[in-house]
Tab-separated table of C-alpha atoms in Angstrom:
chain	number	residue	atom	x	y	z
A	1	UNK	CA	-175.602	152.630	-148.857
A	2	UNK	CA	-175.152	152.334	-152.469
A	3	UNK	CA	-177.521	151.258	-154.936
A	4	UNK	CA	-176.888	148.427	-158.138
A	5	UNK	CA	-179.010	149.639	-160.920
A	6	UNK	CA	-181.155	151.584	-158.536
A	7	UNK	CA	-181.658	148.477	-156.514
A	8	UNK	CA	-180.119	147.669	-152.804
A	9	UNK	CA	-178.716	144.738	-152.578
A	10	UNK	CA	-179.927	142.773	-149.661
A	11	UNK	CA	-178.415	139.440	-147.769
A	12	UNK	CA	-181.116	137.616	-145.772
A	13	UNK	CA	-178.668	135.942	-143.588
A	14	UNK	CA	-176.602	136.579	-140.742
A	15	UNK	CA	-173.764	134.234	-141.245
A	16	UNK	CA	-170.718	136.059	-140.721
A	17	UNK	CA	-169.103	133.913	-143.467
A	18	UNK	CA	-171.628	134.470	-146.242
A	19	UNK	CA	-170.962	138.418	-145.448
A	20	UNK	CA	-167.664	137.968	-146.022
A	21	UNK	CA	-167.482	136.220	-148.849
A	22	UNK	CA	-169.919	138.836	-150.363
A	23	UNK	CA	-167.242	142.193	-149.480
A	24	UNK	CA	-164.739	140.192	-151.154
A	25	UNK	CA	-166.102	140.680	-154.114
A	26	UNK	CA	-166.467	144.357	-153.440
A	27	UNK	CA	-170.415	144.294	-153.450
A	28	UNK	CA	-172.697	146.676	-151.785
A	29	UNK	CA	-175.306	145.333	-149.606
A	30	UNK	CA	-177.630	145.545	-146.600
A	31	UNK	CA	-177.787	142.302	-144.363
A	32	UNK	CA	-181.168	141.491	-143.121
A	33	UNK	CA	-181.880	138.621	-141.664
A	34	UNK	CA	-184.421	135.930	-142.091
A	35	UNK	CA	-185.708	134.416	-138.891
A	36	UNK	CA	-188.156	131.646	-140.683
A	37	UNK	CA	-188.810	128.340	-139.038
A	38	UNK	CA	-186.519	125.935	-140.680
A	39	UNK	CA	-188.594	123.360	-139.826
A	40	UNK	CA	-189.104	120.954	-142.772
A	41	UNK	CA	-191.795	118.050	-142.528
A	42	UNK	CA	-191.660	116.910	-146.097
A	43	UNK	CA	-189.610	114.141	-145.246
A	44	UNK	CA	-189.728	112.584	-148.912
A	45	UNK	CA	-187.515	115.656	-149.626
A	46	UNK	CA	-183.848	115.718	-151.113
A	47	UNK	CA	-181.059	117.537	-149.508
A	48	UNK	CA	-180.887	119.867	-152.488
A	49	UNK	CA	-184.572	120.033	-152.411
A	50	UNK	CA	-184.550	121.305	-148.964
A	51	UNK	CA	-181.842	123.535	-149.254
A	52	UNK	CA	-183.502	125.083	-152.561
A	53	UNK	CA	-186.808	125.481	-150.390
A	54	UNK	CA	-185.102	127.135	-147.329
A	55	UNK	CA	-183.117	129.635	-149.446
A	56	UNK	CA	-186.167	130.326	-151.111
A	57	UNK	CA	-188.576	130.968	-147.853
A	58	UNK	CA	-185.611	133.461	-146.602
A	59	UNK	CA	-185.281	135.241	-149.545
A	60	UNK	CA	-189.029	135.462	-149.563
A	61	UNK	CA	-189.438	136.300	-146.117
A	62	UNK	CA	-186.967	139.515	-146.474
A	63	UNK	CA	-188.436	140.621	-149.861
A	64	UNK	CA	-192.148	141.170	-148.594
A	65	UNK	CA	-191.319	143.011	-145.888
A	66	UNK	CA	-189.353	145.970	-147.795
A	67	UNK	CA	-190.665	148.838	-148.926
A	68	UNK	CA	-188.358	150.163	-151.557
A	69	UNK	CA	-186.615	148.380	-154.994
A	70	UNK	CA	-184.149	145.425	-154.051
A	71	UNK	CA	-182.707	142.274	-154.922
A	72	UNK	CA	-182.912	140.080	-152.177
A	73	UNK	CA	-180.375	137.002	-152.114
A	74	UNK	CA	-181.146	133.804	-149.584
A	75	UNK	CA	-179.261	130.807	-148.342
A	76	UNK	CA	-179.105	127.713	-146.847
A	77	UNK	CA	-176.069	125.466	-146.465
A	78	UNK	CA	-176.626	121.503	-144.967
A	79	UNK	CA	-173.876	118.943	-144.926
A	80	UNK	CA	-175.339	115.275	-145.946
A	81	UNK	CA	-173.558	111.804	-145.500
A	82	UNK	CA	-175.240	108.362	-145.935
A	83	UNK	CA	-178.347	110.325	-146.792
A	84	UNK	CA	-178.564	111.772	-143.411
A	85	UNK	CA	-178.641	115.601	-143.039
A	86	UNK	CA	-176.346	116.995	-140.454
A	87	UNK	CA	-177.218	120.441	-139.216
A	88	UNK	CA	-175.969	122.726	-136.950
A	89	UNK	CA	-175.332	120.728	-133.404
A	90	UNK	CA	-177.538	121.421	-130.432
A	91	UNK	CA	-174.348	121.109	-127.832
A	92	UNK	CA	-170.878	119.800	-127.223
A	93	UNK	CA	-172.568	115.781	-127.605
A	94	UNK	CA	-174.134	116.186	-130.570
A	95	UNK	CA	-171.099	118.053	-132.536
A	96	UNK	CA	-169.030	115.160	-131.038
A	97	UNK	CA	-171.397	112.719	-132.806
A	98	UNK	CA	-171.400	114.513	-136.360
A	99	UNK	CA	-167.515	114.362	-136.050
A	100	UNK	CA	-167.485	111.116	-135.423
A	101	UNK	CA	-169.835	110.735	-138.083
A	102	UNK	CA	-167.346	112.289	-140.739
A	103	UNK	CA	-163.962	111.094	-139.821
A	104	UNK	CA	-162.341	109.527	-142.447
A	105	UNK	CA	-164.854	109.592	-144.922
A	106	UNK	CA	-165.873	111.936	-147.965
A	107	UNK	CA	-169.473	113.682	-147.469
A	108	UNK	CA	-171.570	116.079	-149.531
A	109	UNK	CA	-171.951	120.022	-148.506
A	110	UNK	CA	-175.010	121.716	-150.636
A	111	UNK	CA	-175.817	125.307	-150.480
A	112	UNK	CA	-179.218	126.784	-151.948
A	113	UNK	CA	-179.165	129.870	-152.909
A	114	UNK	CA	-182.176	131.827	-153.941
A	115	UNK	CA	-182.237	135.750	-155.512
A	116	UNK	CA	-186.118	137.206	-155.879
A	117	UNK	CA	-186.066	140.991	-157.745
A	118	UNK	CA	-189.349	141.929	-155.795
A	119	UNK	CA	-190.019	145.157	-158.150
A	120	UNK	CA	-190.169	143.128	-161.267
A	121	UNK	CA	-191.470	139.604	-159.494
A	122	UNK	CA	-188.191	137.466	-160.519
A	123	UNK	CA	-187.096	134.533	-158.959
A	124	UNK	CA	-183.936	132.696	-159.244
A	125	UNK	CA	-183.464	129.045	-157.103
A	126	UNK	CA	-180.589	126.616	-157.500
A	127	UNK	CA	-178.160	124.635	-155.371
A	128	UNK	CA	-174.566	123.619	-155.417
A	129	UNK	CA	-172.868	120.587	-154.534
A	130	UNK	CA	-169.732	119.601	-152.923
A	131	UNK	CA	-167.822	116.716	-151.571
A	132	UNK	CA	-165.314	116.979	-148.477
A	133	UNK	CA	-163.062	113.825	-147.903
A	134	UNK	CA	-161.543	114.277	-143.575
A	135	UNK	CA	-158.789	112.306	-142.230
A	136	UNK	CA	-159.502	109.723	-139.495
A	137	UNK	CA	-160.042	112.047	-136.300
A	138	UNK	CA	-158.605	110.448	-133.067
A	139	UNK	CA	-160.840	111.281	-130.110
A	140	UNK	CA	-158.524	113.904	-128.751
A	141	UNK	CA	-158.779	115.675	-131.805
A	142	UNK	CA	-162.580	115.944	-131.913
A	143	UNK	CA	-162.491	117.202	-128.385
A	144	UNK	CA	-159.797	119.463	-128.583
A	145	UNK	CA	-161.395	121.003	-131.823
A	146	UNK	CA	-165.296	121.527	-130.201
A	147	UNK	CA	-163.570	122.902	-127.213
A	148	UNK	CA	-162.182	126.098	-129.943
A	149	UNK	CA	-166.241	126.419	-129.794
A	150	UNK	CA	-165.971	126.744	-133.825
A	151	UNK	CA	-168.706	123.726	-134.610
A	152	UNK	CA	-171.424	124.786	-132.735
A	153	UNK	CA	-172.797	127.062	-135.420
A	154	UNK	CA	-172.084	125.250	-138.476
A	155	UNK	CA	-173.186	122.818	-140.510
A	156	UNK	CA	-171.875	119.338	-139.662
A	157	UNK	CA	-170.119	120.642	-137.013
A	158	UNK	CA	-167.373	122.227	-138.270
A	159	UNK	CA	-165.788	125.339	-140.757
A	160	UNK	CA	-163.098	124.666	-143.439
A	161	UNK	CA	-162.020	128.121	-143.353
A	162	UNK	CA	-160.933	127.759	-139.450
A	163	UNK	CA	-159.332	124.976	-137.239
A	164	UNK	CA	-161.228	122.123	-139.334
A	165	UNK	CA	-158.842	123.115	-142.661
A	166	UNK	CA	-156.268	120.614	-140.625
A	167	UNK	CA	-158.931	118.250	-141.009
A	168	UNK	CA	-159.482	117.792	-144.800
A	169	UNK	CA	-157.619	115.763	-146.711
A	170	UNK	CA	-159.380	116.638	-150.555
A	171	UNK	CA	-161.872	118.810	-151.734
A	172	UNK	CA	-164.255	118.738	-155.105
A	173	UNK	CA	-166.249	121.286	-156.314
A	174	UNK	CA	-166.370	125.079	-155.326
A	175	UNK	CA	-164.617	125.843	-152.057
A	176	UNK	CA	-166.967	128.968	-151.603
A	177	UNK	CA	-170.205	126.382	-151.212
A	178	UNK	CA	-168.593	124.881	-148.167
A	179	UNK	CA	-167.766	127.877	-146.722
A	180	UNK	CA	-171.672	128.988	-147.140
A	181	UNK	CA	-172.468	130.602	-150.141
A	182	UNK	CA	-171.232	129.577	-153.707
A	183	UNK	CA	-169.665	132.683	-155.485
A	184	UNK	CA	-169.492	130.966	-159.208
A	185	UNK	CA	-172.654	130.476	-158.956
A	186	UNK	CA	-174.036	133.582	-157.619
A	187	UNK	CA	-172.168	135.724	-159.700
A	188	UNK	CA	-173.721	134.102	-162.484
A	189	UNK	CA	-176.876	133.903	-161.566
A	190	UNK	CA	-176.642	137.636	-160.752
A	191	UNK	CA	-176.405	138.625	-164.035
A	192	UNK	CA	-179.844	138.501	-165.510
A	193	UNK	CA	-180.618	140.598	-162.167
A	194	UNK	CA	-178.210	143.612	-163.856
A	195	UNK	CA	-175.397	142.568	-161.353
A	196	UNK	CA	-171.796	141.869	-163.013
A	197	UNK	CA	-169.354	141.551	-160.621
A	198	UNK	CA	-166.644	142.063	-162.512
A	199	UNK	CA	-168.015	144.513	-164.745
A	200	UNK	CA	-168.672	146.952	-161.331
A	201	UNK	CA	-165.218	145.711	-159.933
A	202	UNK	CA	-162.932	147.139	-163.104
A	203	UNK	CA	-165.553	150.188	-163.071
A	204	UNK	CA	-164.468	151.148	-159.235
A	205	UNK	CA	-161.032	150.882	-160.723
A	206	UNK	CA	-160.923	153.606	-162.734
């Protein structure tokens, strides 16, 4: 494992999309991840709120229980439509109902991301917002589509990057939030941290 400015980079999530997403970009980095109780019972709460407070208690939860220097990143990704917050589904039934939910109508995807440097004590927490417009869904299609088994892990049910693309209709905002973890974003808020992206990318190139 390589180090970033003597740091390991460390992913408190095992979301197979966030991971990729993160090699992309040709970063080096341990996945660890958080098992926290998601629970939130602050229902006067906003969706970005939540999301904020979730990446945070992740990235928390990792950081305290290393023993060496590291810059721990968290996440948490919710999908949100006539201010209800859809999650991932508990079975077949309840995906059905999200779908249902979101066919032919425009809904809001928000990511948290949090980044805590536990040597030096810094904390980074922000969130990102997206909208998703889908197509009106006949019945066949949401069954066909939950049968693929690709909602049952996901946010409101489904995963742009996989059968659900044929879904969506329009997009606005970053593309990389509704996947699961915004990139712009990160990579920004990175830098402070001593991670450039781009500066370690044309580095590796020479």
């Amino acid at each position: 494992m390589s180090e970033i400015n003597s740091k390991i980079l460390v992913l408190a999530s095992a979301s197979p999309r966030r991971k990729e997403l993160l090699e992309k970009l040709g970063l080096s980095f341990k996945i660890i991840p958080s098992d926290i109780d998601e629970t939130i019972e602050n229902n006067e709460l906003t969706p970005d709120e939540i999301v904020r407070l979730l990446a945070l208690k992740k990235a928390e939860d990792i950081a305290k229980k290393l023993d060496y220097p590291a810059i721990v990143i968290g996440s948490d990704t919710t999908v949100t439509i006539d201010n209800m917050i859809l999650g991932k589904p508990e079975d077949d039934n309840d995906a059905h109902r999200m779908l249902s939910i979101l066919s032919g109508r425009s809904h809001s995807v928000i990511s948290g991301i949090a980044i805590i440097d536990r040597e030096l004590k810094r904390t980074y927490v922000d969130s990102v917002s997206s909208r998703v417009i889908f197509k009106e869904l006949s019945d066949e299609e949401i069954i066909n589509y939950i049968k693929t088994g690709e909602p049952m892990d996901k946010a409101g049910a489904y995963a742009i990057q996989g059968y659900a693309s044929t879904f969506i209709t329009g997009i606005n905002g970053c593309y990389n939030n509704i996947v699961g973890l915004p990139i712009y974003k990160l990579s920004e808020a990175l830098k402070p941290f001593g991670i450039n992206i781009l500066y370690n990318a044309s580095k590796q190139g020479n």
